[in-house]
Tab-separated table of C-alpha atoms in Angstrom:
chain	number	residue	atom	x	y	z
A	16	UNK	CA	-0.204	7.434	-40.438
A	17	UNK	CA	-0.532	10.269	-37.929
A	18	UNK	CA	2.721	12.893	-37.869
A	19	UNK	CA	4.815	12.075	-34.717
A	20	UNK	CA	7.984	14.009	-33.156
A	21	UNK	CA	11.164	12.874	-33.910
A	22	UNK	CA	13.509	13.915	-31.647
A	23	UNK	CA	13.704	16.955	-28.982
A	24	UNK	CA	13.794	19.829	-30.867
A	25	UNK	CA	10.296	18.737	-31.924
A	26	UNK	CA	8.450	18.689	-28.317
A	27	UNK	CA	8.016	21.742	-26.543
A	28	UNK	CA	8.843	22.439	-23.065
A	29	UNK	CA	5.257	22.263	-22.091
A	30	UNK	CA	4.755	18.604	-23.418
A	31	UNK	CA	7.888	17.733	-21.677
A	32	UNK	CA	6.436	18.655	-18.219
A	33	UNK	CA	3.248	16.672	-18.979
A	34	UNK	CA	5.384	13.718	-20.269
A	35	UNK	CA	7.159	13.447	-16.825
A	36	UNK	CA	3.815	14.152	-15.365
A	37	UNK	CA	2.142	10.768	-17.353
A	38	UNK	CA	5.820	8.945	-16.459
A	39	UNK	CA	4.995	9.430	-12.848
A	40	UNK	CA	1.838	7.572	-12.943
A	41	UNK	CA	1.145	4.050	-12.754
A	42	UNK	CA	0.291	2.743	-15.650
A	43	UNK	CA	-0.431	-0.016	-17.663
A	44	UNK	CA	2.155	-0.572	-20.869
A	45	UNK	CA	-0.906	0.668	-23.400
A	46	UNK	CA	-2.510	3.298	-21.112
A	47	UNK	CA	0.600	4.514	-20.901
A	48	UNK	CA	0.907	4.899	-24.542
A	49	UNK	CA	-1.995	6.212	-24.838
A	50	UNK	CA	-1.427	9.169	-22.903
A	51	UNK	CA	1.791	9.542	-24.277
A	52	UNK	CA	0.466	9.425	-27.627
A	53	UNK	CA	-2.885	11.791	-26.786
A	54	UNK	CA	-0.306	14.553	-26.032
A	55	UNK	CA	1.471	14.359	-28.532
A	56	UNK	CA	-1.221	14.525	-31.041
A	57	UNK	CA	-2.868	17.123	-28.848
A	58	UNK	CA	-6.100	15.103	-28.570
A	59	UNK	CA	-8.209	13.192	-25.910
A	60	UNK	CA	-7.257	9.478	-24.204
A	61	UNK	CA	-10.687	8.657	-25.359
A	62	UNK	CA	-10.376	9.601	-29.224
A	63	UNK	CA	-11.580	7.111	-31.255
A	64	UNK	CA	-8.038	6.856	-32.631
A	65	UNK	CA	-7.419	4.777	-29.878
A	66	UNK	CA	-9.774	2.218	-31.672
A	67	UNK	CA	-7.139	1.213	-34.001
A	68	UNK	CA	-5.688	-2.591	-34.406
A	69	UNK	CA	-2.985	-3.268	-31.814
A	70	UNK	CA	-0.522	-3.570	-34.105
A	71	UNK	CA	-1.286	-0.657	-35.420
A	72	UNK	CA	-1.018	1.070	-32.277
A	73	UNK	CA	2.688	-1.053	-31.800
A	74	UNK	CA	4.382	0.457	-34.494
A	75	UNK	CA	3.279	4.173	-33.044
A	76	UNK	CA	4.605	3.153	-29.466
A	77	UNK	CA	7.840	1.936	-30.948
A	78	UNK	CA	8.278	5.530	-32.761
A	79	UNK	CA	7.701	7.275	-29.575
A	80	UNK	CA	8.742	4.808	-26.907
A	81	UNK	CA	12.522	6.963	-26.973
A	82	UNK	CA	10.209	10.658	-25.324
A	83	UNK	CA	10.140	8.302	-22.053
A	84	UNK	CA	13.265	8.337	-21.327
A	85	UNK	CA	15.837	11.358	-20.503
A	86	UNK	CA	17.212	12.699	-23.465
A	87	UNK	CA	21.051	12.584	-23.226
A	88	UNK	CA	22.532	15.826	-23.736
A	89	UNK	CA	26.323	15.842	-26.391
A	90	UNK	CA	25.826	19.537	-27.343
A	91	UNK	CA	26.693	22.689	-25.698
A	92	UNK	CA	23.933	25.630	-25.782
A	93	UNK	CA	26.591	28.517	-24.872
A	94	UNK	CA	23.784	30.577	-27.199
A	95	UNK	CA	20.165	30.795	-28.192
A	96	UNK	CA	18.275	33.156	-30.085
A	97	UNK	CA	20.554	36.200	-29.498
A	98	UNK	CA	21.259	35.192	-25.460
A	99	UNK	CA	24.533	33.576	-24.122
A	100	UNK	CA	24.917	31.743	-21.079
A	101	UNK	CA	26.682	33.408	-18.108
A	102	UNK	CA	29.668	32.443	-16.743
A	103	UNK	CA	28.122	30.617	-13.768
A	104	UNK	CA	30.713	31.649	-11.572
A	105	UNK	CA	29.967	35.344	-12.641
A	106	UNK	CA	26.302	34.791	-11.103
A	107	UNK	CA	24.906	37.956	-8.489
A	108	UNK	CA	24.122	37.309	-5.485
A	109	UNK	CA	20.430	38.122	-6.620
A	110	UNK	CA	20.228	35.368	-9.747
A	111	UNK	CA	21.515	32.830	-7.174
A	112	UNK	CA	18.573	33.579	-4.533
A	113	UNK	CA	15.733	33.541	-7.529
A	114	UNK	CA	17.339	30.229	-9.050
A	115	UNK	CA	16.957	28.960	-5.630
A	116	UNK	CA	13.986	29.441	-4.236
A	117	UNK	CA	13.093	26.941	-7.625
A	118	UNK	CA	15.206	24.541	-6.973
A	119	UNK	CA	13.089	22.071	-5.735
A	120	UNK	CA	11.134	21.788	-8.380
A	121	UNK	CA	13.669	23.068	-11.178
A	122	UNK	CA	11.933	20.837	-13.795
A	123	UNK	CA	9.085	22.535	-14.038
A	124	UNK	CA	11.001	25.681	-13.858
A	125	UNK	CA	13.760	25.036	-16.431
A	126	UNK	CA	12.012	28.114	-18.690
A	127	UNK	CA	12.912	30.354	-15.118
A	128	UNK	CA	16.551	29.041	-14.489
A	129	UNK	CA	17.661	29.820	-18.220
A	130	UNK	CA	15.712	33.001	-18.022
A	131	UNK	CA	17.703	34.497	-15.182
A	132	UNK	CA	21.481	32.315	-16.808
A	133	UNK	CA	20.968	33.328	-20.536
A	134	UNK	CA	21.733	37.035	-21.010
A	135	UNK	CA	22.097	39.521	-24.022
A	136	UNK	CA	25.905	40.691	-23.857
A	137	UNK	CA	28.058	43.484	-25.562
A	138	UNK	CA	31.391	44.001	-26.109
A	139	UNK	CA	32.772	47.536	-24.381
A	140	UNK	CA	35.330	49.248	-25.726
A	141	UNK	CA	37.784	47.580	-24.185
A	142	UNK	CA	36.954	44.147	-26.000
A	143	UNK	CA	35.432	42.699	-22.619
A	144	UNK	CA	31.828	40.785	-22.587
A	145	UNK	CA	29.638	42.682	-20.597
A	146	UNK	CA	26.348	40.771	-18.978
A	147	UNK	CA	22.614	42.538	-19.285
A	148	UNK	CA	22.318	43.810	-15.586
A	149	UNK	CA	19.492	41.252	-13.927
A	150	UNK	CA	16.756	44.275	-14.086
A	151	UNK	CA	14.778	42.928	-17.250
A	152	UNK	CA	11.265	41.675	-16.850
A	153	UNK	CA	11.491	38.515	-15.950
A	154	UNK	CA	7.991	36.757	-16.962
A	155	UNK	CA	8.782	38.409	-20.575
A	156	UNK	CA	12.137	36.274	-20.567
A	157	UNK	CA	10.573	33.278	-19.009
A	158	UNK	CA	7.758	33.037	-21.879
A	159	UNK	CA	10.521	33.645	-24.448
A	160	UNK	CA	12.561	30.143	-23.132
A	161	UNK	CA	9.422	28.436	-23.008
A	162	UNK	CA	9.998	28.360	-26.910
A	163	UNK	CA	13.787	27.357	-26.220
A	164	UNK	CA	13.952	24.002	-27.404
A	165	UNK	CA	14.322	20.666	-24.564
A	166	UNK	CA	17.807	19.845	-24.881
A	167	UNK	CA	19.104	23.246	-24.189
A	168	UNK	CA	16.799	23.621	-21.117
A	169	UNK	CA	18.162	20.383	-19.794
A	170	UNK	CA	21.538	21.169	-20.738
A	171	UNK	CA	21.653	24.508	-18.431
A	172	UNK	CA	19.851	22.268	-16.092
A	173	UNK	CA	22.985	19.557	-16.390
A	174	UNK	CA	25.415	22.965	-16.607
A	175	UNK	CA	23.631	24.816	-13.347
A	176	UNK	CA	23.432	21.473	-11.067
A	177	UNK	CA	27.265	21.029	-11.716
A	178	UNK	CA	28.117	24.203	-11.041
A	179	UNK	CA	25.777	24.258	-7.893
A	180	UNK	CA	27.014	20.638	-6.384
A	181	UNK	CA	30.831	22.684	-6.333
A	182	UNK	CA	29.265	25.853	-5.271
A	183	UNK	CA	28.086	23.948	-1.988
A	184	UNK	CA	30.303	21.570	-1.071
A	185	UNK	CA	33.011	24.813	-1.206
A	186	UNK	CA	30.577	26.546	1.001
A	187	UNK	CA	29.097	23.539	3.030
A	188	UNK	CA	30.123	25.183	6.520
A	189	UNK	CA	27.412	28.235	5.750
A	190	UNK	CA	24.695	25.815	5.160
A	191	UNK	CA	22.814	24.260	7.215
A	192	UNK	CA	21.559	20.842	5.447
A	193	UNK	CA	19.481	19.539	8.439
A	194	UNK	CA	15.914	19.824	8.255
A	195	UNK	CA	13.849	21.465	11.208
A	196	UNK	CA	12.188	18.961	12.750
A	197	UNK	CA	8.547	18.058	11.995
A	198	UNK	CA	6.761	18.395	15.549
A	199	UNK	CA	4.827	14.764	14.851
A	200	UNK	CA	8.739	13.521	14.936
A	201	UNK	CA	9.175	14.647	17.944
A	202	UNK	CA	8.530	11.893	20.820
A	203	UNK	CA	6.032	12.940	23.430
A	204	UNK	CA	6.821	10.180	26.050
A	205	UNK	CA	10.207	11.582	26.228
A	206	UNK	CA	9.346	15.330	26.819
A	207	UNK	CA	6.611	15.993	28.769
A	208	UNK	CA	4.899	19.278	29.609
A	209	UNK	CA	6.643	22.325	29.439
A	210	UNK	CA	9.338	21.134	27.907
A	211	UNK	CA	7.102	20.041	24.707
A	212	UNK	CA	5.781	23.162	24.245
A	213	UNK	CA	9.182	24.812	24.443
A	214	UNK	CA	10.324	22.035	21.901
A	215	UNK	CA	7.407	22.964	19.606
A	216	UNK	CA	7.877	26.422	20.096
A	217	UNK	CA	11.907	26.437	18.985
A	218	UNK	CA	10.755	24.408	15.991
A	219	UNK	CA	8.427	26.979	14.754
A	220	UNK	CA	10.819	29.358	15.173
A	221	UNK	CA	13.470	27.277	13.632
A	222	UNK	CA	10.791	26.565	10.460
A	223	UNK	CA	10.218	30.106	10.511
A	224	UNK	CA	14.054	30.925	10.081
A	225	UNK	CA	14.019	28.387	7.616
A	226	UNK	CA	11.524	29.938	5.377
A	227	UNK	CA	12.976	33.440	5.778
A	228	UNK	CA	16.775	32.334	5.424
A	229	UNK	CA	17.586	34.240	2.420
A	230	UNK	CA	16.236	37.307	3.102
A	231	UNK	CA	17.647	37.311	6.632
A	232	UNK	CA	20.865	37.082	5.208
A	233	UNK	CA	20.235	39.852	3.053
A	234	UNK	CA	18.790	41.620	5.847
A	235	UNK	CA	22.137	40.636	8.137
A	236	UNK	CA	24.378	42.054	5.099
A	237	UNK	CA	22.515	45.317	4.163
A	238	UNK	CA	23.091	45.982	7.912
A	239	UNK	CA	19.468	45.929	8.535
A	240	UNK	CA	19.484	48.891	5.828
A	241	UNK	CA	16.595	48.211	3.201
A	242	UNK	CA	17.685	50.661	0.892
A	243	UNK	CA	21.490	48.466	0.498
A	244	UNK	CA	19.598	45.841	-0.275
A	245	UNK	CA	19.190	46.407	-3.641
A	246	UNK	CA	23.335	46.879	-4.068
A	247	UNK	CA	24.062	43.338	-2.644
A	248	UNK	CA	21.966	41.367	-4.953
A	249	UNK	CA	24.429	42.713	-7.781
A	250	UNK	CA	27.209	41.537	-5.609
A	251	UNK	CA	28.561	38.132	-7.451
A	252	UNK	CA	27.763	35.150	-5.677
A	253	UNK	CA	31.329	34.102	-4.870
A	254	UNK	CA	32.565	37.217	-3.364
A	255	UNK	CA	29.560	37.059	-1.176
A	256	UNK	CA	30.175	33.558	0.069
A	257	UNK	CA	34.193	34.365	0.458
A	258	UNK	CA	33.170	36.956	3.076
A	259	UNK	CA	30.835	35.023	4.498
A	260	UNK	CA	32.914	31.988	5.225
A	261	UNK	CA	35.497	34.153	6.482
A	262	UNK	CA	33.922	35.997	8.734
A	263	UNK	CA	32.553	32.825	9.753
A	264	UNK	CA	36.137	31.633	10.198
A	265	UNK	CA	37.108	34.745	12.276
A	266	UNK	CA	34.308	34.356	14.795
B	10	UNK	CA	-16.373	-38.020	-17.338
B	11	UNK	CA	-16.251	-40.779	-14.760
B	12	UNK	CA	-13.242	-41.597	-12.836
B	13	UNK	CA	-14.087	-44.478	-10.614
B	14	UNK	CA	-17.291	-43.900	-8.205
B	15	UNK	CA	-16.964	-39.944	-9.806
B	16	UNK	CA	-18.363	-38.014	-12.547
B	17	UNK	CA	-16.421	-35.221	-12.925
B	18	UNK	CA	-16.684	-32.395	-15.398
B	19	UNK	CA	-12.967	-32.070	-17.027
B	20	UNK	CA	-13.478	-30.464	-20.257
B	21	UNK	CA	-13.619	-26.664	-20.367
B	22	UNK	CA	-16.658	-26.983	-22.327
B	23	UNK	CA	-18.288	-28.361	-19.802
B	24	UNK	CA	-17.605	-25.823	-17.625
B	25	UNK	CA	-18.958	-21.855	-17.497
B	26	UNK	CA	-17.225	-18.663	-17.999
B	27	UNK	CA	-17.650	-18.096	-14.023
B	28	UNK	CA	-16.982	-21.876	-13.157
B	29	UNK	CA	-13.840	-21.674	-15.592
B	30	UNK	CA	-12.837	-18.470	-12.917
B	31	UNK	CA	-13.252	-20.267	-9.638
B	32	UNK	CA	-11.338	-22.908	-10.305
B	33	UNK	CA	-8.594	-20.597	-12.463
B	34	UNK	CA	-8.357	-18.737	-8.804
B	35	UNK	CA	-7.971	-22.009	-6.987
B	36	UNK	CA	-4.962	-23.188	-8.892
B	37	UNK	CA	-3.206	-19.707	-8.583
B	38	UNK	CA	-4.010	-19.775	-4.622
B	39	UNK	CA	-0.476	-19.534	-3.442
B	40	UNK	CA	-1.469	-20.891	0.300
B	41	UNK	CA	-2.209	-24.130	-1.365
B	42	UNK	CA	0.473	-27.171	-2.237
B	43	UNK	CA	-0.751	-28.673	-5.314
B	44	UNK	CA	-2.604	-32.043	-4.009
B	45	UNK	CA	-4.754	-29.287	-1.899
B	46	UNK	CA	-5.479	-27.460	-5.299
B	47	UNK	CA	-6.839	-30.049	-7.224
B	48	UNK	CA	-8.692	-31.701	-4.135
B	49	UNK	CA	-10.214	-27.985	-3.712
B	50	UNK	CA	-11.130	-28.019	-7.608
B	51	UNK	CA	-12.602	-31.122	-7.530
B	52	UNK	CA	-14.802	-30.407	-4.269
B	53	UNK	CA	-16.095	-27.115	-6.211
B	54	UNK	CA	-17.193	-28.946	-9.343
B	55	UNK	CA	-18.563	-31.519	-7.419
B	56	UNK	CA	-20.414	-29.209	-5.051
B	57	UNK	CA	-21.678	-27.196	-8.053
B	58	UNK	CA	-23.017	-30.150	-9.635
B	59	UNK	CA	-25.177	-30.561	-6.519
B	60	UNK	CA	-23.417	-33.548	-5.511
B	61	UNK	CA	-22.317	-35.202	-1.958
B	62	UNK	CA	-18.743	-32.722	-1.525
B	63	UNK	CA	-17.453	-35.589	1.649
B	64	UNK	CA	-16.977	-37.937	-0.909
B	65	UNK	CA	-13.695	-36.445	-1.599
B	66	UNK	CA	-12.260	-37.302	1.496
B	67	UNK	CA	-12.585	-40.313	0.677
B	68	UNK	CA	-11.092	-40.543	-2.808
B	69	UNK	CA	-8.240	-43.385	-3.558
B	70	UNK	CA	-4.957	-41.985	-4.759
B	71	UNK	CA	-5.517	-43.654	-7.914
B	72	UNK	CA	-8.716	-42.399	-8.752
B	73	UNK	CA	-7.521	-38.752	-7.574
B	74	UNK	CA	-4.620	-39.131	-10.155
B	75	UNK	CA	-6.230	-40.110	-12.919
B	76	UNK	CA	-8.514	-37.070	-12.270
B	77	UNK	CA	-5.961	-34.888	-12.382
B	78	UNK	CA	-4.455	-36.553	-15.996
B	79	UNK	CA	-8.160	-36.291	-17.207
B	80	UNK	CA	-8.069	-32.279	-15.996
B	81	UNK	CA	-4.397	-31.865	-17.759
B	82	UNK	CA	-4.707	-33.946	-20.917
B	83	UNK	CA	-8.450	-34.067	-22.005
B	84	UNK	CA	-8.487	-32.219	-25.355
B	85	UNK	CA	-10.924	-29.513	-25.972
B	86	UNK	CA	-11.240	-27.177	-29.187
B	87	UNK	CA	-11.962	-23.680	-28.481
B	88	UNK	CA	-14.588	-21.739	-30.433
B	89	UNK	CA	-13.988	-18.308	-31.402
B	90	UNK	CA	-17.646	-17.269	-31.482
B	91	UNK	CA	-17.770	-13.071	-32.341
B	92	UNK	CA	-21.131	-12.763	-31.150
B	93	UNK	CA	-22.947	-12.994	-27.088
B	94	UNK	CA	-26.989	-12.996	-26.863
B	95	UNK	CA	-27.631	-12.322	-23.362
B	96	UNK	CA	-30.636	-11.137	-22.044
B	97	UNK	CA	-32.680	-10.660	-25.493
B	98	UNK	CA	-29.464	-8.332	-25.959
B	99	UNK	CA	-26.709	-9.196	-28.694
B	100	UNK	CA	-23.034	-8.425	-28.091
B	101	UNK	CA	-20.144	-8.503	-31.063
B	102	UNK	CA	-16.671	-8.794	-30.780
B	103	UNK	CA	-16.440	-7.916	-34.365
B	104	UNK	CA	-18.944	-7.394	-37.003
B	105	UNK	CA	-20.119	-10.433	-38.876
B	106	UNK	CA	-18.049	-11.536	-42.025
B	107	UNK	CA	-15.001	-9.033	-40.746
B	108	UNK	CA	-11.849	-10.271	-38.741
B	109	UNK	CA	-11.442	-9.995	-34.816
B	110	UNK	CA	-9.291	-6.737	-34.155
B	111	UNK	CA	-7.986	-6.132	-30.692
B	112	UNK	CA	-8.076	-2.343	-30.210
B	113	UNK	CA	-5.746	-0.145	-28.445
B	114	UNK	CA	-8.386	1.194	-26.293
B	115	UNK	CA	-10.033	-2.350	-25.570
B	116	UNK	CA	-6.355	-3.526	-24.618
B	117	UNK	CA	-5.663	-1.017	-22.111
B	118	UNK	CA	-8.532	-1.438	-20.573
B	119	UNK	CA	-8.262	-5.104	-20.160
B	120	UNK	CA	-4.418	-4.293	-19.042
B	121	UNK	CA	-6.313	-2.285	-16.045
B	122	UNK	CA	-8.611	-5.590	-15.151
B	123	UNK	CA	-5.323	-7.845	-15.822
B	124	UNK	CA	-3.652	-6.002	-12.618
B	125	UNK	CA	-7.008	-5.585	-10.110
B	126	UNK	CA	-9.818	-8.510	-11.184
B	127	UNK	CA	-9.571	-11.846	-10.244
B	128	UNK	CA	-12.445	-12.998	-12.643
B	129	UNK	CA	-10.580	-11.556	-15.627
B	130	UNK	CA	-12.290	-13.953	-18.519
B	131	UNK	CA	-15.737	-12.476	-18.152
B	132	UNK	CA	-14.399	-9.189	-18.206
B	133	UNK	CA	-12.119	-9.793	-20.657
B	134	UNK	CA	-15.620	-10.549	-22.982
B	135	UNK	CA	-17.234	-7.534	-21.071
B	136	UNK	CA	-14.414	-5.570	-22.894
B	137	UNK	CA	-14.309	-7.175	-26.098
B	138	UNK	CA	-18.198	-7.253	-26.691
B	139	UNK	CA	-20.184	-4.320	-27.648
B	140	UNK	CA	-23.580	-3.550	-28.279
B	141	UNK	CA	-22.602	0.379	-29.438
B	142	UNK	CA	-23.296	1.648	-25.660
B	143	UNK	CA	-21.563	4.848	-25.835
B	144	UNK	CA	-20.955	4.148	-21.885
B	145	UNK	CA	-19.324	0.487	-22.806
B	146	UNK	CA	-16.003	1.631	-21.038
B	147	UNK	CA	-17.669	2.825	-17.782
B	148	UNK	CA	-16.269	0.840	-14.802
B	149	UNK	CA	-19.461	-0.503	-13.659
B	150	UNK	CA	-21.009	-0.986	-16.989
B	151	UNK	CA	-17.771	-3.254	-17.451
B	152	UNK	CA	-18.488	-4.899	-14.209
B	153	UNK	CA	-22.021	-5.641	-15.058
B	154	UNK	CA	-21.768	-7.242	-18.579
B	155	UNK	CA	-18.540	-9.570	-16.613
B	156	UNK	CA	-21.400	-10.688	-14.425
B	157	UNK	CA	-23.865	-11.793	-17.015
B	158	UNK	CA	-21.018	-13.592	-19.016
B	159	UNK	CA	-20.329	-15.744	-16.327
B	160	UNK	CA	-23.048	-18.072	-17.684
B	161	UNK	CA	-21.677	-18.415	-20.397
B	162	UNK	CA	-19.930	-21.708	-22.121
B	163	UNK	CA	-16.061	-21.217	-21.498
B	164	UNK	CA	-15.437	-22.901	-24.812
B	165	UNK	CA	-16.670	-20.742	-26.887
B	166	UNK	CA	-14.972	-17.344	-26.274
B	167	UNK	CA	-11.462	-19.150	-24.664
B	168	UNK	CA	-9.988	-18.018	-28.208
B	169	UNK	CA	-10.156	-14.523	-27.055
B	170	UNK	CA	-8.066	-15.497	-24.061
B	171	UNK	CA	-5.298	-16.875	-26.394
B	172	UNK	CA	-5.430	-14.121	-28.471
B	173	UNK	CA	-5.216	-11.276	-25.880
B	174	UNK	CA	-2.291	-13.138	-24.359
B	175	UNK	CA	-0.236	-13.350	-27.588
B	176	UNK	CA	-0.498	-10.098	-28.145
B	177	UNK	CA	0.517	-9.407	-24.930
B	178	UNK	CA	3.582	-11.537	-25.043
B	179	UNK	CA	4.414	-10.568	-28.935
B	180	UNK	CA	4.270	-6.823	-27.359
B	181	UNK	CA	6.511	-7.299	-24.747
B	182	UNK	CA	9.126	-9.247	-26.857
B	183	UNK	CA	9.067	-6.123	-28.968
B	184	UNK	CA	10.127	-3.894	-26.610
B	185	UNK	CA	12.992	-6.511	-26.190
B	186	UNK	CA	13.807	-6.387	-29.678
B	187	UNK	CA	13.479	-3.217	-31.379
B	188	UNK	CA	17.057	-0.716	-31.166
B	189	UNK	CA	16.581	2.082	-28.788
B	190	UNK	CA	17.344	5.663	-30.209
């Protein structure tokens, strides 16, 4: 009988991304198998493997059938490999804006989001745990966690999604939830003429504003000064969003 | 058989692979109360067998009952044949003096035509039986074979059918059965 995982720590974080990938397709009970059990073999759909008795193939589906469905996470990864997870609330303003612009597709970018969370620390003299300031190379970290094994990158997933949900609902008054408007929603027979251009016109802009949001707020905080820009993404995240939301409360 | 003033074909060995279809399409027709179903069965068989197709509207009750008890409770004996000659061409389910095997690969494939083929018996054999084409599993190599084995006697392969099926219901239950992790 062919070797097959056994639980987490035996797929890598690349085989999880193509298992959601094949989860996400419509598929027939044994074609679904059969891609399941390609990849994890690391051959072709068309192998002659697949020529095997059906029972055969049963009892292989029945040792795998637990890879389809979200592995449920009852440790805590506070440390990998020499790294230790940041105090989330201790996050710059800089980690936050990286881990965001991700977060829409954050499973396929759960190697980047424990890249920038995991960090080498030292004790100063003082006995205090000091973070490794966010200026490492980045792509060298993120091929290191590629290696990091599936329930830890789902558990700083779990961790960072928590921590995120609190972060904005404390801070819901400085986002802006709604989506611009997608001109084919808007409804011709009410506007006509001018007034659709100038209604197609403010939702460019608005889109535009949209894609740029971060870095105008940078830009808005550095006092239109590129060269502080640099000294606000090592601002924490917290004490950024405390002076935002009151200065939004004083005007 | 004949049923009062009708000779009707009841057994599914008098019946082919592609006749076996129709009529299997006919009784799933869900725009059709049963009476309609059977009267639409019976016009087919009798229109295939080149005979007069108004006669049916004229049909007593009785007779058109005891048609339908012939249909339901005739007896027939499916073969389990492994080999199809078609064409001057010979087709195996399984090599001579070996058992049948259903394959992993043949099953998903016939999973596919399960969800999108009405005529799913002949392509069930166009699965099942191979001549060592490397191309067996092409779509419209698939499609081909299915039309050539709609000639064929629906006895004779209808084991397959009952096979396939178990399988798929003794696969099912598994999943039913077995402890998750």
């Amino acid at each position: 009988m062919m070797n097959l995982p056994n639980n987490w720590g035996e797929i890598s974080y690349e085989q999880y991304k193509e298992l959601n990938e094949i989860k996400n397709l419509e598929l027939s009970f044994t074609q679904l198998y059969i891609e399941v059990l390609s990849l994890l073999w690391d051959i072709s759909p068309n192998d002659e493997v697949f020529d095997m008795d059906i029972d055969e193939f049963m009892d292989y589906t029945k040792k795998v059938e637990w890879v389809l469905r979200e592995p449920v996470i009852t440790k805590t990864y506070s440390q990998w490999n020499g790294f230790t997870l940041k105090n989330l609330n201790k996050l710059t303003l800089g980690e936050f804006i990286d881990i965001e612009n991700k977060i829409n597709d954050l499973d396929n970018n759960l190697d980047w989001l424990a890249a920038i969370t995991y960090k080498k620390i030292k004790i100063d003299e003082w006995g205090n745990t000091i973070n490794e300031p966010y200026i490492y190379e980045l792509d060298h970290r993120i091929s290191l966690f590629k290696e990091a094994p599936i329930p830890l990158l789902l558990y700083i997933k779990k961790e960072y999604l928590q921590w995120r949900g609190t972060f904005m609902d404390n801070y819901k008054e400085l986002f802006d939830n709604g989506q611009p408007k997608d001109t084919d929603d808007l409804d011709d027979e009410e506007l006509v003429g001018a007034e659709v251009k100038l209604s197609k016109i403010n939702n460019k802009k608005e889109q535009i504003m949209v894609k740029w949001s971060w870095e105008n707020l940078l830009w808005g905080l550095s006092g239109e000064d590129i060269i502080k820009i640099k000294d606000i993404f090592n601002l924490n995240v917290i004490y950024v969003f405390n002076m935002l939301s009151m200065k939004k409360s004083l005007t | 058989m004949k049923i009062g003033n009708y000779n009707i074909r009841v057994k599914i060995s008098e019946l082919s692979v592609g006749e076996f279809e129709d009529c299997y399409t006919i009784m799933n027709n869900p725009d059709l109360t049963p009476v309609e179903k059977y009267l639409d069965v019976i016009t087919y068989l009798i229109k295939a067998d080149g005979g007069d197709t108004s006669i049916v509207d004229e049909m007593s009750d009785d007779d058109f009952f005891k048609i339908i008890k012939a249909f339901t409770k005739t007896k027939s004996t499916p073969s389990f044949k492994n080999k199809i000659n078609i064409d001057g061409v010979d087709y195996f389910a399984y090599p001579n003096g070996e058992k049948f095997v259903l394959k992993a690969r043949d099953l998903a494939t016939i999973e596919k035509i399960f969800m999108n083929e009405k005529n799913f018996y002949s392509h069930l054999l166009a699965v099942l039986f191979k001549n060592g084409d490397e191309n067996h599993y092409e779509p419209n190599n698939i499609k081909s074979r299915a039309d050539k084995f709609r000639s064929l006697n629906a006895a004779d392969y209808f084991k397959y059918i009952i096979i396939v099926s178990d399988k798929v219901k003794v696969k099912i239950q598994s999943l039913y059965d077995e402890p998750t992790k």
